[in-house]
């Protein structure tokens, strides 16, 4: 299976780009969606998270309180490591299962922290980064989530820098402009990935 790893900083427009690939019939495996599934009420990761962090990180319905968890790990490196040790193996296993089950010519594997995780390079044939100016990221997240600029900057500081992401990229989508600039970029990449996927299949035959 030919796998394209999709990533970008907060507010870069990863979801918009992913939707444009899905519209072209590409299978999407979204690790953020997998996290939501794993940390919902009674889901697979909840018992381990509760044992590690207590009830303070749970919502009233028993699911993970993502805001409380984010605040906890931002201020505690050990807590962040514990969280990752619980979730990352589950995410990797489930995303690998979904990629293997896909029947489309290639799969888009969306991983917000792909560059930070490091190991995804081994699983992806291409790395696609959605890029924009940091000021654009901040403006989008303020408009979308109502967070303060300081909160957004703190999240950005915990992520790989723009330069590091771009250095890791095989391909880049420029999302600094209006949404109208995206379809042509996505169509060109889609055709490139279709051809690359076909070439890989022929090479493995």
CSV table of C-alpha atoms in Angstrom, one decimal:
chain,number,residue,atom,x,y,z
A,1,UNK,CA,0.0,0.0,0.0
A,2,UNK,CA,1.3,3.5,-0.9
A,3,UNK,CA,0.9,5.8,2.1
A,4,UNK,CA,1.1,9.6,2.1
A,5,UNK,CA,1.6,11.1,5.5
A,6,UNK,CA,-0.2,14.4,5.9
A,7,UNK,CA,0.8,16.8,8.6
A,8,UNK,CA,1.0,20.5,9.5
A,9,UNK,CA,0.9,22.9,12.5
A,10,UNK,CA,-2.2,23.8,14.3
A,11,UNK,CA,-4.4,26.0,12.2
A,12,UNK,CA,-2.6,25.2,9.0
A,13,UNK,CA,-5.6,23.7,7.3
A,14,UNK,CA,-4.9,19.9,7.4
A,15,UNK,CA,-8.6,19.0,7.6
A,16,UNK,CA,-9.5,21.1,4.6
A,17,UNK,CA,-6.7,19.5,2.6
A,18,UNK,CA,-7.7,16.0,3.7
A,19,UNK,CA,-11.3,16.7,2.7
A,20,UNK,CA,-10.1,17.6,-0.8
A,21,UNK,CA,-8.3,14.3,-1.2
A,22,UNK,CA,-11.3,12.4,0.2
A,23,UNK,CA,-13.4,14.1,-2.5
A,24,UNK,CA,-11.1,12.5,-5.0
A,25,UNK,CA,-11.8,9.0,-3.6
A,26,UNK,CA,-8.7,8.7,-1.4
A,27,UNK,CA,-9.0,6.7,1.8
A,28,UNK,CA,-8.3,8.8,4.9
A,29,UNK,CA,-6.8,7.4,8.1
A,30,UNK,CA,-7.0,10.2,10.6
A,31,UNK,CA,-5.0,9.6,13.8
A,32,UNK,CA,-6.8,12.4,15.6
A,33,UNK,CA,-10.1,10.7,14.9
A,34,UNK,CA,-8.6,7.4,16.2
A,35,UNK,CA,-7.6,9.2,19.4
A,36,UNK,CA,-11.1,10.4,19.9
A,37,UNK,CA,-12.4,6.9,19.5
A,38,UNK,CA,-9.8,5.4,21.9
A,39,UNK,CA,-10.6,8.0,24.6
A,40,UNK,CA,-14.4,8.1,24.5
A,41,UNK,CA,-16.5,6.9,27.3
A,42,UNK,CA,-15.6,3.2,28.1
A,43,UNK,CA,-13.1,3.1,25.1
A,44,UNK,CA,-9.9,1.1,25.0
A,45,UNK,CA,-7.6,3.7,26.5
A,46,UNK,CA,-9.7,5.0,29.3
A,47,UNK,CA,-8.9,2.4,32.0
A,48,UNK,CA,-5.1,3.0,31.5
A,49,UNK,CA,-5.5,6.8,31.5
A,50,UNK,CA,-7.6,6.7,34.6
A,51,UNK,CA,-5.1,4.5,36.4
A,52,UNK,CA,-2.2,6.8,35.4
A,53,UNK,CA,-3.9,10.2,35.9
A,54,UNK,CA,-6.9,9.8,38.1
A,55,UNK,CA,-10.5,11.0,37.6
A,56,UNK,CA,-9.5,14.6,37.2
A,57,UNK,CA,-8.7,14.1,33.5
A,58,UNK,CA,-12.2,12.5,32.8
A,59,UNK,CA,-15.4,14.2,31.7
A,60,UNK,CA,-18.7,13.6,33.5
A,61,UNK,CA,-19.6,10.9,30.9
A,62,UNK,CA,-16.3,9.0,31.5
A,63,UNK,CA,-14.5,10.1,28.4
A,64,UNK,CA,-11.2,11.9,28.3
A,65,UNK,CA,-11.3,15.7,29.1
A,66,UNK,CA,-8.9,16.8,26.3
A,67,UNK,CA,-8.5,20.3,27.7
A,68,UNK,CA,-7.6,19.1,31.2
A,69,UNK,CA,-5.2,16.5,29.7
A,70,UNK,CA,-3.6,19.1,27.5
A,71,UNK,CA,-3.0,21.4,30.5
A,72,UNK,CA,-1.6,18.6,32.5
A,73,UNK,CA,1.0,17.5,29.9
A,74,UNK,CA,2.0,21.0,29.0
A,75,UNK,CA,3.3,21.6,32.5
A,76,UNK,CA,4.6,18.1,33.2
A,77,UNK,CA,7.1,16.3,30.8
A,78,UNK,CA,6.7,13.0,32.7
A,79,UNK,CA,2.9,13.2,32.3
A,80,UNK,CA,3.4,13.8,28.6
A,81,UNK,CA,5.7,10.7,28.3
A,82,UNK,CA,3.1,8.6,30.3
A,83,UNK,CA,0.3,9.7,28.0
A,84,UNK,CA,2.3,8.9,24.9
A,85,UNK,CA,3.3,5.5,26.2
A,86,UNK,CA,-0.4,4.7,26.7
A,87,UNK,CA,-1.8,6.1,23.5
A,88,UNK,CA,0.9,5.9,20.8
A,89,UNK,CA,1.1,2.0,20.5
A,90,UNK,CA,-2.7,1.9,20.3
A,91,UNK,CA,-2.8,4.6,17.6
A,92,UNK,CA,0.0,3.0,15.6
A,93,UNK,CA,-1.7,-0.4,15.7
A,94,UNK,CA,-5.2,0.9,14.7
A,95,UNK,CA,-3.8,3.3,12.0
A,96,UNK,CA,-1.8,0.4,10.5
A,97,UNK,CA,-4.8,-1.8,10.5
A,98,UNK,CA,-6.9,0.8,8.7
A,99,UNK,CA,-4.2,1.5,6.1
A,100,UNK,CA,-3.8,-2.2,5.4
A,101,UNK,CA,-7.6,-2.5,5.0
A,102,UNK,CA,-7.9,0.3,2.5
A,103,UNK,CA,-8.8,-0.6,-1.1
A,104,UNK,CA,-7.9,2.7,-2.8
A,105,UNK,CA,-4.7,3.1,-4.8
A,106,UNK,CA,-3.1,5.1,-2.0
A,107,UNK,CA,-4.0,6.1,1.6
A,108,UNK,CA,-3.7,9.5,3.2
A,109,UNK,CA,-2.5,9.0,6.8
A,110,UNK,CA,-3.2,12.3,8.7
A,111,UNK,CA,-0.9,12.7,11.7
A,112,UNK,CA,-0.8,16.1,13.4
A,113,UNK,CA,2.5,15.3,15.1
A,114,UNK,CA,4.0,13.2,12.3
A,115,UNK,CA,7.3,15.0,12.3
A,116,UNK,CA,7.6,15.0,16.1
A,117,UNK,CA,6.8,11.3,16.3
A,118,UNK,CA,9.7,10.5,14.0
A,119,UNK,CA,8.8,6.8,13.4
A,120,UNK,CA,6.1,7.7,10.8
A,121,UNK,CA,8.8,8.3,8.2
A,122,UNK,CA,9.3,4.5,8.2
A,123,UNK,CA,5.6,4.0,7.4
A,124,UNK,CA,5.0,6.7,4.8
A,125,UNK,CA,6.1,6.7,1.2
A,126,UNK,CA,5.7,10.5,1.0
A,127,UNK,CA,5.4,13.2,3.6
A,128,UNK,CA,3.0,16.0,2.7
A,129,UNK,CA,3.1,19.2,4.8
A,130,UNK,CA,0.3,21.8,4.8
A,131,UNK,CA,2.2,25.1,5.3
A,132,UNK,CA,1.3,28.7,6.1
A,133,UNK,CA,2.7,31.7,8.0
A,134,UNK,CA,2.5,31.5,11.8
A,135,UNK,CA,0.4,34.6,11.9
A,136,UNK,CA,-2.1,32.8,9.7
A,137,UNK,CA,-2.2,29.8,12.0
A,138,UNK,CA,-2.9,32.1,15.0
A,139,UNK,CA,-5.7,34.0,13.2
A,140,UNK,CA,-7.4,30.8,12.1
A,141,UNK,CA,-7.4,29.2,15.5
A,142,UNK,CA,-8.6,32.3,17.2
A,143,UNK,CA,-11.5,32.5,14.8
A,144,UNK,CA,-12.2,28.7,15.1
A,145,UNK,CA,-11.7,28.0,18.7
A,146,UNK,CA,-11.7,31.3,20.5
A,147,UNK,CA,-8.4,30.6,22.2
A,148,UNK,CA,-6.1,33.4,23.1
A,149,UNK,CA,-3.0,34.0,21.1
A,150,UNK,CA,-0.9,33.1,24.1
A,151,UNK,CA,-2.6,29.7,24.3
A,152,UNK,CA,-2.1,29.1,20.6
A,153,UNK,CA,1.6,30.2,20.7
A,154,UNK,CA,2.1,27.7,23.6
A,155,UNK,CA,0.8,24.9,21.5
A,156,UNK,CA,2.9,25.9,18.5
A,157,UNK,CA,6.0,26.1,20.7
A,158,UNK,CA,5.3,22.4,21.7
A,159,UNK,CA,5.1,21.4,18.0
A,160,UNK,CA,7.9,21.1,15.5
A,161,UNK,CA,8.9,24.4,14.1
A,162,UNK,CA,7.7,25.4,10.6
A,163,UNK,CA,11.3,25.1,9.3
A,164,UNK,CA,11.6,21.6,10.7
A,165,UNK,CA,8.3,20.5,9.2
A,166,UNK,CA,9.3,21.9,5.8
A,167,UNK,CA,12.7,20.1,6.0
A,168,UNK,CA,10.9,16.8,6.5
A,169,UNK,CA,8.5,17.4,3.6
A,170,UNK,CA,8.6,15.6,0.3
A,171,UNK,CA,5.7,17.8,-0.9
A,172,UNK,CA,4.1,21.0,0.4
A,173,UNK,CA,0.7,22.5,0.1
A,174,UNK,CA,0.7,26.3,0.3
A,175,UNK,CA,-2.3,27.3,2.4
A,176,UNK,CA,-1.6,30.9,3.1
A,177,UNK,CA,-4.2,32.1,0.7
A,178,UNK,CA,-7.9,31.6,0.2
A,179,UNK,CA,-9.5,28.1,-0.1
A,180,UNK,CA,-9.8,28.6,-3.8
A,181,UNK,CA,-6.0,28.2,-4.2
A,182,UNK,CA,-6.2,24.6,-2.9
A,183,UNK,CA,-8.0,22.4,-5.4
A,184,UNK,CA,-5.4,22.8,-8.2
A,185,UNK,CA,-2.6,22.0,-5.8
A,186,UNK,CA,-4.4,18.9,-4.5
A,187,UNK,CA,-5.3,17.7,-8.0
A,188,UNK,CA,-1.7,17.9,-9.1
A,189,UNK,CA,-0.5,16.0,-6.0
A,190,UNK,CA,-3.3,13.4,-6.4
A,191,UNK,CA,-2.2,12.6,-9.9
A,192,UNK,CA,1.4,12.3,-8.8
A,193,UNK,CA,0.4,10.0,-5.9
A,194,UNK,CA,-1.7,7.8,-8.2
A,195,UNK,CA,1.2,7.3,-10.5
A,196,UNK,CA,3.6,6.7,-7.7
A,197,UNK,CA,1.3,4.1,-6.2
A,198,UNK,CA,1.0,2.3,-9.5
A,199,UNK,CA,4.7,2.3,-9.9
A,200,UNK,CA,5.1,0.8,-6.4
A,201,UNK,CA,2.6,-1.9,-7.2
A,202,UNK,CA,4.4,-2.8,-10.4
A,203,UNK,CA,7.8,-2.9,-8.6
A,204,UNK,CA,6.4,-5.3,-6.0
A,205,UNK,CA,4.9,-7.7,-8.6
